[in-house]
PDB file of C-alpha atoms in Angstrom:
ATOM      1  CA  MET A 188      97.958 159.403 111.429  1.00 50.00           C
ATOM      2  CA  GLY A 189      99.653 156.056 110.265  1.00 52.00           C
ATOM      3  CA  ASN A 190     100.037 155.411 106.886  1.00 56.00           C
ATOM      4  CA  PHE A 191      97.521 152.243 105.737  1.00 49.00           C
ATOM      5  CA  PRO A 192      97.706 150.021 102.550  1.00 53.00           C
ATOM      6  CA  ALA A 193      95.359 150.773 100.029  1.00 55.00           C
ATOM      7  CA  SER A 194      92.460 148.235  99.917  1.00 56.00           C
ATOM      8  CA  THR A 195      92.483 145.542  97.413  1.00 57.00           C
ATOM      9  CA  THR A 196      90.002 142.882  96.627  1.00 59.00           C
ATOM     10  CA  VAL A 197      91.355 138.922  96.676  1.00 60.00           C
ATOM     11  CA  ALA A 198      89.835 136.840  93.742  1.00 62.00           C
ATOM     12  CA  PRO A 199      88.208 133.679  95.239  1.00 65.00           C
ATOM     13  CA  ALA A 200      90.394 130.613  94.229  1.00 66.00           C
ATOM     14  CA  ALA A 201      89.469 128.355  91.621  1.00 68.00           C
ATOM     15  CA  ALA A 202      87.378 125.319  92.688  1.00 69.00           C
ATOM     16  CA  PRO A 203      89.386 122.297  91.503  1.00 73.00           C
ATOM     17  CA  ALA A 204      88.653 120.570  88.501  1.00 72.00           C
ATOM     18  CA  PRO A 205      86.601 117.165  88.951  1.00 76.00           C
ATOM     19  CA  LEU A 206      88.446 114.284  88.955  1.00 76.00           C
ATOM     20  CA  PRO A 207      87.346 111.974  85.846  1.00 77.00           C
ATOM     21  CA  LYS A 208      84.578 109.227  86.949  1.00 78.00           C
ATOM     22  CA  LEU A 209      86.459 106.074  86.654  1.00 80.00           C
ATOM     23  CA  LEU A 210      84.046 102.595  86.200  1.00 78.00           C
ATOM     24  CA  SER A 211      85.234  99.125  86.860  1.00 79.00           C
ATOM     25  CA  LEU A 212      84.619  96.678  84.196  1.00 80.00           C
ATOM     26  CA  GLY A 213      83.379  93.468  85.797  1.00 80.00           C
ATOM     27  CA  GLU A 214      82.514  90.175  84.417  1.00 79.00           C
ATOM     28  CA  GLN A 215      79.248  91.203  83.262  1.00 77.00           C
ATOM     29  CA  ASN A 216      80.880  93.529  80.967  1.00 80.00           C
ATOM     30  CA  VAL A 217      83.157  91.292  79.191  1.00 83.00           C
ATOM     31  CA  ILE A 218      82.225  89.426  76.153  1.00 84.00           C
ATOM     32  CA  GLY A 219      84.538  86.634  75.081  1.00 88.00           C
ATOM     33  CA  SER A 220      86.110  85.408  72.341  1.00 92.00           C
ATOM     34  CA  TYR A 221      86.012  82.308  70.435  1.00 94.00           C
ATOM     35  CA  HIS A 222      89.467  80.987  69.195  1.00 95.00           C
ATOM     36  CA  LEU A 223      90.227  80.060  65.492  1.00 94.00           C
ATOM     37  CA  GLY A 224      92.914  78.736  63.648  1.00 95.00           C
ATOM     38  CA  VAL A 225      93.182  79.408  59.869  1.00 96.00           C
ATOM     39  CA  GLY A 226      95.293  78.421  57.159  1.00 94.00           C
ATOM     40  CA  PHE A 227      97.118  79.628  53.947  1.00 93.00           C
ATOM     41  CA  GLN A 228      95.893  76.963  51.617  1.00 91.00           C
ATOM     42  CA  LYS A 229      92.349  76.398  52.932  1.00 92.00           C
ATOM     43  CA  THR A 230      89.556  78.670  53.159  1.00 93.00           C
ATOM     44  CA  THR A 231      87.484  79.047  56.685  1.00 95.00           C
ATOM     45  CA  HIS A 232      83.416  79.668  56.828  1.00 94.00           C
ATOM     46  CA  LEU A 233      81.685  80.864  59.669  1.00 95.00           C
ATOM     47  CA  ILE A 234      77.779  80.846  59.461  1.00 92.00           C
ATOM     48  CA  PHE A 235      75.941  83.183  61.557  1.00 89.00           C
ATOM     49  CA  PRO A 236      72.231  83.084  62.755  1.00 82.00           C
ATOM     50  CA  TYR A 237      71.685  86.643  61.024  1.00 80.00           C
ATOM     51  CA  ALA A 238      73.071  88.948  58.229  1.00 78.00           C
ATOM     52  CA  VAL A 239      76.310  89.827  58.725  1.00 85.00           C
ATOM     53  CA  THR A 240      76.436  93.809  58.931  1.00 81.00           C
ATOM     54  CA  TYR A 241      80.156  94.742  59.925  1.00 86.00           C
ATOM     55  CA  VAL A 242      83.546  92.749  59.822  1.00 91.00           C
ATOM     56  CA  ASP A 243      87.043  94.399  61.560  1.00 92.00           C
ATOM     57  CA  LEU A 244      90.154  92.511  60.872  1.00 93.00           C
ATOM     58  CA  GLY A 245      93.061  93.484  63.729  1.00 92.00           C
ATOM     59  CA  ASN A 246      95.774  92.972  60.895  1.00 92.00           C
ATOM     60  CA  ALA A 247      96.582  92.452  57.648  1.00 91.00           C
ATOM     61  CA  GLY A 248      97.637  88.557  58.565  1.00 93.00           C
ATOM     62  CA  ILE A 249      93.995  87.514  57.522  1.00 95.00           C
ATOM     63  CA  ILE A 250      91.623  88.607  54.917  1.00 94.00           C
ATOM     64  CA  ALA A 251      87.767  88.140  55.173  1.00 93.00           C
ATOM     65  CA  ASP A 252      84.639  88.652  53.160  1.00 89.00           C
ATOM     66  CA  LYS A 253      81.167  87.649  53.319  1.00 85.00           C
ATOM     67  CA  ALA A 254      80.396  84.771  51.011  1.00 82.00           C
ATOM     68  CA  GLN A 255      79.196  86.081  47.376  1.00 77.00           C
ATOM     69  CA  GLY A 256      75.176  85.480  47.342  1.00 76.00           C
ATOM     70  CA  ALA A 257      75.150  84.832  51.278  1.00 80.00           C
ATOM     71  CA  GLU A 258      74.421  87.468  54.169  1.00 80.00           C
ATOM     72  CA  ASN A 259      75.353  85.286  56.758  1.00 87.00           C
ATOM     73  CA  ILE A 260      78.514  83.783  55.747  1.00 90.00           C
ATOM     74  CA  VAL A 261      81.892  85.126  56.370  1.00 94.00           C
ATOM     75  CA  LYS A 262      85.159  83.161  54.698  1.00 93.00           C
ATOM     76  CA  LEU A 263      88.121  83.644  56.545  1.00 95.00           C
ATOM     77  CA  LYS A 264      91.485  83.045  55.190  1.00 94.00           C
ATOM     78  CA  ALA A 265      95.302  83.784  56.135  1.00 95.00           C
ATOM     79  CA  ASN A 266      96.953  86.539  53.837  1.00 94.00           C
ATOM     80  CA  GLN A 267     100.485  85.266  54.825  1.00 93.00           C
ATOM     81  CA  PRO A 268     101.934  82.124  56.289  1.00 93.00           C
ATOM     82  CA  ASN A 269     102.464  82.498  60.054  1.00 94.00           C
ATOM     83  CA  PHE A 270     101.059  85.771  60.852  1.00 95.00           C
ATOM     84  CA  PRO A 271     100.907  86.781  64.664  1.00 95.00           C
ATOM     85  CA  GLN A 272      97.964  86.097  66.475  1.00 96.00           C
ATOM     86  CA  THR A 273      95.347  88.724  65.202  1.00 96.00           C
ATOM     87  CA  ASN A 274      91.533  89.361  66.174  1.00 96.00           C
ATOM     88  CA  MET A 275      88.170  89.487  64.336  1.00 96.00           C
ATOM     89  CA  THR A 276      85.209  91.270  64.867  1.00 93.00           C
ATOM     90  CA  VAL A 277      81.720  90.557  63.231  1.00 92.00           C
ATOM     91  CA  VAL A 278      78.316  92.397  63.900  1.00 85.00           C
ATOM     92  CA  THR A 279      75.470  90.899  62.654  1.00 81.00           C
ATOM     93  CA  ALA A 280      71.851  92.264  62.041  1.00 70.00           C
ATOM     94  CA  ASP A 281      70.322  91.437  65.253  1.00 68.00           C
ATOM     95  CA  GLY A 282      72.997  93.693  66.970  1.00 72.00           C
ATOM     96  CA  ARG A 283      75.169  90.717  68.098  1.00 81.00           C
ATOM     97  CA  LEU A 284      78.936  91.406  68.381  1.00 88.00           C
ATOM     98  CA  TYR A 285      81.057  88.225  67.856  1.00 92.00           C
ATOM     99  CA  SER A 286      84.535  88.441  69.047  1.00 94.00           C
ATOM    100  CA  PHE A 287      87.342  86.047  67.562  1.00 96.00           C
ATOM    101  CA  LEU A 288      91.209  85.394  68.337  1.00 96.00           C
ATOM    102  CA  ILE A 289      92.972  84.222  65.346  1.00 96.00           C
ATOM    103  CA  ASP A 290      96.071  82.024  65.233  1.00 96.00           C
ATOM    104  CA  TYR A 291      97.771  80.772  62.067  1.00 97.00           C
ATOM    105  CA  GLU A 292      97.775  76.803  61.749  1.00 95.00           C
ATOM    106  CA  GLN A 293      99.134  75.088  58.859  1.00 93.00           C
ATOM    107  CA  ASP A 294      96.436  72.499  58.396  1.00 92.00           C
ATOM    108  CA  PRO A 295      93.239  73.579  60.148  1.00 92.00           C
ATOM    109  CA  ARG A 296      91.296  70.365  61.453  1.00 89.00           C
ATOM    110  CA  VAL A 297      87.940  72.533  61.370  1.00 92.00           C
ATOM    111  CA  LEU A 298      86.920  74.335  58.207  1.00 92.00           C
ATOM    112  CA  ASN A 299      83.108  75.239  59.105  1.00 92.00           C
ATOM    113  CA  TYR A 300      81.783  76.635  62.415  1.00 93.00           C
ATOM    114  CA  ASN A 301      78.050  76.908  62.801  1.00 90.00           C
ATOM    115  CA  LEU A 302      77.781  79.979  65.045  1.00 88.00           C
ATOM    116  CA  THR A 303      73.566  79.729  64.667  1.00 79.00           C
ATOM    117  CA  THR A 304      73.216  76.872  67.579  1.00 67.00           C
ATOM    118  CA  GLY A 305      71.478  78.547  70.674  1.00 55.00           C
ATOM    119  CA  ALA A 306      70.375  81.614  69.151  1.00 49.00           C
ATOM    120  CA  GLY A 307      67.138  81.284  70.077  1.00 44.00           C
ATOM    121  CA  ASP A 308      63.586  79.830  67.973  1.00 42.00           C
ATOM    122  CA  ALA A 309      65.562  80.495  64.491  1.00 43.00           C
ATOM    123  CA  SER A 310      68.367  78.315  65.405  1.00 41.00           C
ATOM    124  CA  PRO A 311      68.334  75.366  62.762  1.00 44.00           C
ATOM    125  CA  VAL A 312      70.149  72.357  63.986  1.00 45.00           C
ATOM    126  CA  LEU A 313      71.456  72.565  60.193  1.00 49.00           C
ATOM    127  CA  PRO A 314      72.744  75.970  59.250  1.00 58.00           C
ATOM    128  CA  MET A 315      70.701  77.863  56.902  1.00 61.00           C
ATOM    129  CA  VAL A 316      72.100  80.096  54.034  1.00 62.00           C
ATOM    130  CA  LEU A 317      70.352  83.663  54.202  1.00 65.00           C
ATOM    131  CA  PHE A 318      70.686  84.754  50.463  1.00 67.00           C
ATOM    132  CA  SER A 319      71.030  88.261  49.467  1.00 67.00           C
ATOM    133  CA  ASN A 320      68.267  87.931  46.626  1.00 70.00           C
ATOM    134  CA  LEU A 321      65.305  87.401  49.042  1.00 73.00           C
ATOM    135  CA  SER A 322      62.791  90.241  49.796  1.00 74.00           C
ATOM    136  CA  MET A 323      62.286  89.172  53.469  1.00 81.00           C
ATOM    137  CA  THR A 324      65.121  89.446  56.286  1.00 78.00           C
ATOM    138  CA  GLN A 325      65.230  86.337  58.723  1.00 77.00           C
ATOM    139  CA  ALA A 326      63.781  88.630  61.480  1.00 81.00           C
ATOM    140  CA  GLU A 327      60.695  89.126  59.444  1.00 87.00           C
ATOM    141  CA  MET A 328      60.285  85.301  58.554  1.00 88.00           C
ATOM    142  CA  GLU A 329      60.496  84.813  62.263  1.00 89.00           C
ATOM    143  CA  ASN A 330      57.766  87.285  62.712  1.00 92.00           C
ATOM    144  CA  TYR A 331      55.632  85.836  59.882  1.00 94.00           C
ATOM    145  CA  SER A 332      56.119  82.311  61.506  1.00 94.00           C
ATOM    146  CA  ARG A 333      54.866  83.714  64.801  1.00 94.00           C
ATOM    147  CA  ILE A 334      51.971  85.224  63.322  1.00 94.00           C
ATOM    148  CA  VAL A 335      51.114  81.578  61.204  1.00 94.00           C
ATOM    149  CA  LEU A 336      51.358  79.590  64.568  1.00 93.00           C
ATOM    150  CA  LYS A 337      49.127  81.661  66.094  1.00 91.00           C
ATOM    151  CA  LYS A 338      46.272  81.507  63.509  1.00 87.00           C
ATOM    152  CA  LYS A 339      43.288  79.172  63.971  1.00 77.00           C
ATOM    153  CA  LYS A 340      43.944  75.783  62.401  1.00 72.00           C
ATOM    154  CA  MET A 341      42.129  74.962  59.543  1.00 68.00           C
ATOM    155  CA  LEU A 342      43.005  71.311  58.524  1.00 60.00           C
ATOM    156  CA  ARG A 343      44.331  70.770  55.055  1.00 69.00           C
ATOM    157  CA  THR A 344      45.931  67.601  54.852  1.00 85.00           C
ATOM    158  CA  LYS A 345      47.614  65.107  57.269  1.00 89.00           C
ATOM    159  CA  GLU A 346      48.521  61.595  57.577  1.00 93.00           C
ATOM    160  CA  VAL A 347      48.289  59.597  60.959  1.00 94.00           C
ATOM    161  CA  LYS A 348      50.261  56.556  61.238  1.00 93.00           C
ATOM    162  CA  ASP A 349      51.512  54.574  64.475  1.00 94.00           C
ATOM    163  CA  ASP A 350      50.010  57.236  66.560  1.00 95.00           C
ATOM    164  CA  ILE A 351      52.210  59.947  64.847  1.00 96.00           C
ATOM    165  CA  THR A 352      50.381  62.800  63.270  1.00 96.00           C
ATOM    166  CA  LEU A 353      51.862  64.928  60.437  1.00 96.00           C
ATOM    167  CA  ALA A 354      49.486  67.861  59.480  1.00 95.00           C
ATOM    168  CA  LEU A 355      49.434  71.006  57.405  1.00 94.00           C
ATOM    169  CA  PRO A 356      46.984  73.318  59.615  1.00 91.00           C
ATOM    170  CA  GLY A 357      47.253  75.757  56.708  1.00 90.00           C
ATOM    171  CA  MET A 358      49.340  77.387  53.731  1.00 93.00           C
ATOM    172  CA  TYR A 359      50.366  80.996  53.485  1.00 95.00           C
ATOM    173  CA  THR A 360      52.010  83.413  51.240  1.00 94.00           C
ATOM    174  CA  GLN A 361      53.865  86.964  51.629  1.00 93.00           C
ATOM    175  CA  ASP A 362      56.312  88.454  48.778  1.00 90.00           C
ATOM    176  CA  ASP A 363      58.089  85.641  47.204  1.00 88.00           C
ATOM    177  CA  LEU A 364      57.630  83.122  49.963  1.00 93.00           C
ATOM    178  CA  PHE A 365      55.306  80.455  51.356  1.00 95.00           C
ATOM    179  CA  PHE A 366      54.843  79.744  54.823  1.00 95.00           C
ATOM    180  CA  LEU A 367      53.873  75.910  55.591  1.00 95.00           C
ATOM    181  CA  PRO A 368      53.227  75.416  59.355  1.00 95.00           C
ATOM    182  CA  LEU A 369      53.724  71.841  60.184  1.00 95.00           C
ATOM    183  CA  HIS A 370      51.641  70.029  63.196  1.00 95.00           C
ATOM    184  CA  LEU A 371      53.314  66.954  64.504  1.00 96.00           C
ATOM    185  CA  PHE A 372      51.775  65.065  67.197  1.00 96.00           C
ATOM    186  CA  ASN A 373      52.612  61.966  69.127  1.00 97.00           C
ATOM    187  CA  GLN A 374      50.278  60.074  70.665  1.00 96.00           C
ATOM    188  CA  SER A 375      52.249  57.274  72.031  1.00 96.00           C
ATOM    189  CA  ASN A 376      54.440  56.971  75.039  1.00 96.00           C
ATOM    190  CA  ILE A 377      57.587  56.592  73.190  1.00 95.00           C
ATOM    191  CA  ASN A 378      59.498  59.731  71.947  1.00 96.00           C
ATOM    192  CA  TYR A 379      59.928  60.430  68.195  1.00 96.00           C
ATOM    193  CA  ASP A 380      63.097  61.912  67.166  1.00 93.00           C
ATOM    194  CA  VAL A 381      62.722  63.605  63.821  1.00 91.00           C
ATOM    195  CA  ASP A 382      65.737  62.821  61.477  1.00 87.00           C
ATOM    196  CA  PHE A 383      64.399  65.084  58.526  1.00 86.00           C
ATOM    197  CA  ILE A 384      61.351  66.676  56.879  1.00 90.00           C
ATOM    198  CA  LYS A 385      61.596  67.001  53.327  1.00 88.00           C
ATOM    199  CA  PHE A 386      59.811  68.429  50.318  1.00 91.00           C
ATOM    200  CA  TYR A 387      59.599  67.389  46.764  1.00 89.00           C
ATOM    201  CA  ILE A 388      57.229  67.451  43.818  1.00 91.00           C
ATOM    202  CA  ARG A 389      56.417  64.182  42.275  1.00 89.00           C
ATOM    203  CA  ASP A 390      53.967  62.859  39.330  1.00 89.00           C
ATOM    204  CA  ARG A 391      50.597  62.087  40.825  1.00 81.00           C
ATOM    205  CA  LYS A 392      50.448  58.783  38.890  1.00 74.00           C
ATOM    206  CA  LEU A 393      54.010  57.683  39.521  1.00 63.00           C
ATOM    207  CA  ALA A 394      53.717  54.056  40.324  1.00 52.00           C
ATOM    208  CA  LYS A 395      57.244  53.558  41.946  1.00 53.00           C
ATOM    209  CA  ARG A 396      59.481  56.143  43.098  1.00 50.00           C
ATOM    210  CA  THR A 397      62.576  57.166  41.218  1.00 49.00           C
ATOM    211  CA  ALA A 398      65.323  59.844  42.263  1.00 47.00           C
ATOM    212  CA  ILE A 399      65.095  61.268  38.601  1.00 47.00           C
ATOM    213  CA  GLN A 400      61.205  61.968  38.909  1.00 62.00           C
ATOM    214  CA  GLU A 401      61.330  63.690  41.899  1.00 71.00           C
ATOM    215  CA  SER A 402      62.465  67.523  42.409  1.00 81.00           C
ATOM    216  CA  GLU A 403      63.156  68.342  46.092  1.00 80.00           C
ATOM    217  CA  ILE A 404      62.532  71.791  47.217  1.00 85.00           C
ATOM    218  CA  ALA A 405      64.618  72.880  50.059  1.00 78.00           C
ATOM    219  CA  PRO A 406      63.532  75.378  52.874  1.00 83.00           C
ATOM    220  CA  ILE A 407      65.118  78.668  52.989  1.00 81.00           C
ATOM    221  CA  PHE A 408      64.560  78.820  56.892  1.00 83.00           C
ATOM    222  CA  VAL A 409      62.993  77.021  59.440  1.00 86.00           C
ATOM    223  CA  TYR A 410      61.057  78.246  62.592  1.00 89.00           C
ATOM    224  CA  ASN A 411      61.617  76.213  65.857  1.00 88.00           C
ATOM    225  CA  ALA A 412      63.642  73.960  64.128  1.00 82.00           C
ATOM    226  CA  THR A 413      65.750  73.253  67.563  1.00 80.00           C
ATOM    227  CA  GLN A 414      62.679  71.181  68.413  1.00 86.00           C
ATOM    228  CA  ARG A 415      63.816  67.683  67.175  1.00 87.00           C
ATOM    229  CA  THR A 416      61.655  65.314  69.416  1.00 94.00           C
ATOM    230  CA  ILE A 417      58.151  65.096  69.646  1.00 96.00           C
ATOM    231  CA  PRO A 418      57.258  64.168  73.010  1.00 95.00           C
ATOM    232  CA  GLY A 419      55.326  61.065  73.799  1.00 92.00           C
ATOM    233  CA  PRO A 420      52.694  62.077  74.319  1.00 95.00           C
ATOM    234  CA  GLY A 421      53.184  65.597  73.151  1.00 96.00           C
ATOM    235  CA  GLY A 422      53.413  67.738  69.921  1.00 95.00           C
ATOM    236  CA  ILE A 423      55.446  70.345  68.391  1.00 95.00           C
ATOM    237  CA  ASP A 424      54.640  73.339  65.644  1.00 95.00           C
ATOM    238  CA  GLN A 425      56.894  74.096  63.431  1.00 94.00           C
ATOM    239  CA  VAL A 426      57.023  76.726  59.979  1.00 94.00           C
ATOM    240  CA  TYR A 427      58.954  75.864  56.899  1.00 93.00           C
ATOM    241  CA  VAL A 428      59.475  78.656  54.719  1.00 90.00           C
ATOM    242  CA  LEU A 429      59.978  77.740  50.959  1.00 90.00           C
ATOM    243  CA  ARG A 430      60.278  80.054  47.810  1.00 87.00           C
ATOM    244  CA  LYS A 431      56.944  80.419  45.977  1.00 90.00           C
ATOM    245  CA  PHE A 432      56.149  77.931  43.178  1.00 89.00           C
ATOM    246  CA  THR A 433      53.343  76.189  41.663  1.00 87.00           C
ATOM    247  CA  ILE A 434      53.035  72.875  40.230  1.00 89.00           C
ATOM    248  CA  PRO A 435      51.222  71.129  37.198  1.00 88.00           C
ATOM    249  CA  ASP A 436      48.000  69.554  38.022  1.00 85.00           C
ATOM    250  CA  ASP A 437      49.602  65.768  37.278  1.00 88.00           C
ATOM    251  CA  LYS A 438      52.220  66.627  39.861  1.00 90.00           C
ATOM    252  CA  ASN A 439      51.845  66.819  43.752  1.00 92.00           C
ATOM    253  CA  LEU A 440      54.069  68.639  46.475  1.00 93.00           C
ATOM    254  CA  VAL A 441      54.775  65.457  48.597  1.00 94.00           C
ATOM    255  CA  VAL A 442      56.005  66.261  52.365  1.00 95.00           C
ATOM    256  CA  GLU A 443      57.876  63.390  54.189  1.00 94.00           C
ATOM    257  CA  MET A 444      58.928  62.881  57.766  1.00 94.00           C
ATOM    258  CA  PHE A 445      61.443  60.221  58.952  1.00 92.00           C
ATOM    259  CA  GLU A 446      62.299  58.807  62.346  1.00 93.00           C
ATOM    260  CA  ARG A 447      65.894  58.921  63.467  1.00 88.00           C
ATOM    261  CA  GLY A 448      66.867  55.073  64.574  1.00 89.00           C
ATOM    262  CA  GLY A 449      63.371  54.240  63.862  1.00 88.00           C
ATOM    263  CA  GLY A 450      60.658  52.764  61.293  1.00 89.00           C
ATOM    264  CA  ARG A 451      57.709  55.467  61.870  1.00 94.00           C
ATOM    265  CA  HIS A 452      57.912  57.062  58.337  1.00 95.00           C
ATOM    266  CA  LEU A 453      54.910  59.749  57.348  1.00 96.00           C
ATOM    267  CA  THR A 454      54.140  61.072  54.189  1.00 94.00           C
ATOM    268  CA  PHE A 455      51.304  63.287  52.388  1.00 94.00           C
ATOM    269  CA  ASP A 456      50.419  65.079  49.121  1.00 93.00           C
ATOM    270  CA  VAL A 457      49.476  68.813  48.597  1.00 92.00           C
ATOM    271  CA  THR A 458      47.853  69.387  45.232  1.00 90.00           C
ATOM    272  CA  ASN A 459      48.204  72.425  43.081  1.00 89.00           C
ATOM    273  CA  GLU A 460      44.571  73.461  44.125  1.00 89.00           C
ATOM    274  CA  ASP A 461      45.962  73.421  47.860  1.00 89.00           C
ATOM    275  CA  ILE A 462      48.989  75.560  46.724  1.00 91.00           C
ATOM    276  CA  LEU A 463      46.767  77.902  44.654  1.00 90.00           C
ATOM    277  CA  GLU A 464      44.196  78.396  47.956  1.00 89.00           C
ATOM    278  CA  ALA A 465      47.343  79.675  49.847  1.00 92.00           C
ATOM    279  CA  ARG A 466      46.418  82.644  52.177  1.00 92.00           C
ATOM    280  CA  LYS A 467      48.380  86.066  51.595  1.00 93.00           C
ATOM    281  CA  LEU A 468      49.840  87.451  55.059  1.00 92.00           C
ATOM    282  CA  LYS A 469      49.393  91.094  56.365  1.00 84.00           C
ATOM    283  CA  ARG A 470      52.504  93.210  56.861  1.00 71.00           C
TER     284      ARG A 470
END
């Protein structure tokens, strides 16, 4: 009988390791970068629509920090002359990421950049500073403003002149803030371009306007601020957010609206009694 080799068991070959899946980055995945020139002797300021929550610098050639007392402003400066090109990344409270490529510029021509333009309803024509000592975030102010505009209009005070209406349908309060909705209506066929709307406190019996006797109250936020033209005919609604205040009985809160390049100027008074009747908003 022949000799047969002993029986052996052959282990199955190991399965090849799966190749890593590679994804291609398309145009839709790319976040563009802003280009800035910053100097050693001058400070550049970037104004964002929301509070800044994160800042990262590419190298030590530049220094950046949030402006003291403000949540949405980043100040930027060269840490040394002629630093090599670097980058900066900023993330804001609404989750948006901003990317910057930064070069040294001995004498920067632009020192202030407004990045609030194009950020939606909250985008003011003039950038607003978000103070860190407020009890409410900008997102909350936007939400309350939308609530205010949905409420039934209970006319408090208004002025109608030259077919233009400037009206305050109500007054509302939450925490340490006032929400003043303004209804702007144009019955003419000529567009009304709003130059500015201002609020100030003035004596009731003031016979002649003097700047010394007026105390202006600057809004800290304006909802629908990008709407600067009242179509003819048509209307727009805005909400102005002011710090909470009261006034003596012998003074009024004055609301004024001026037309850009025109003469249709409207104004009305709000009494302390009106202010004390402001309705509280619910969270």
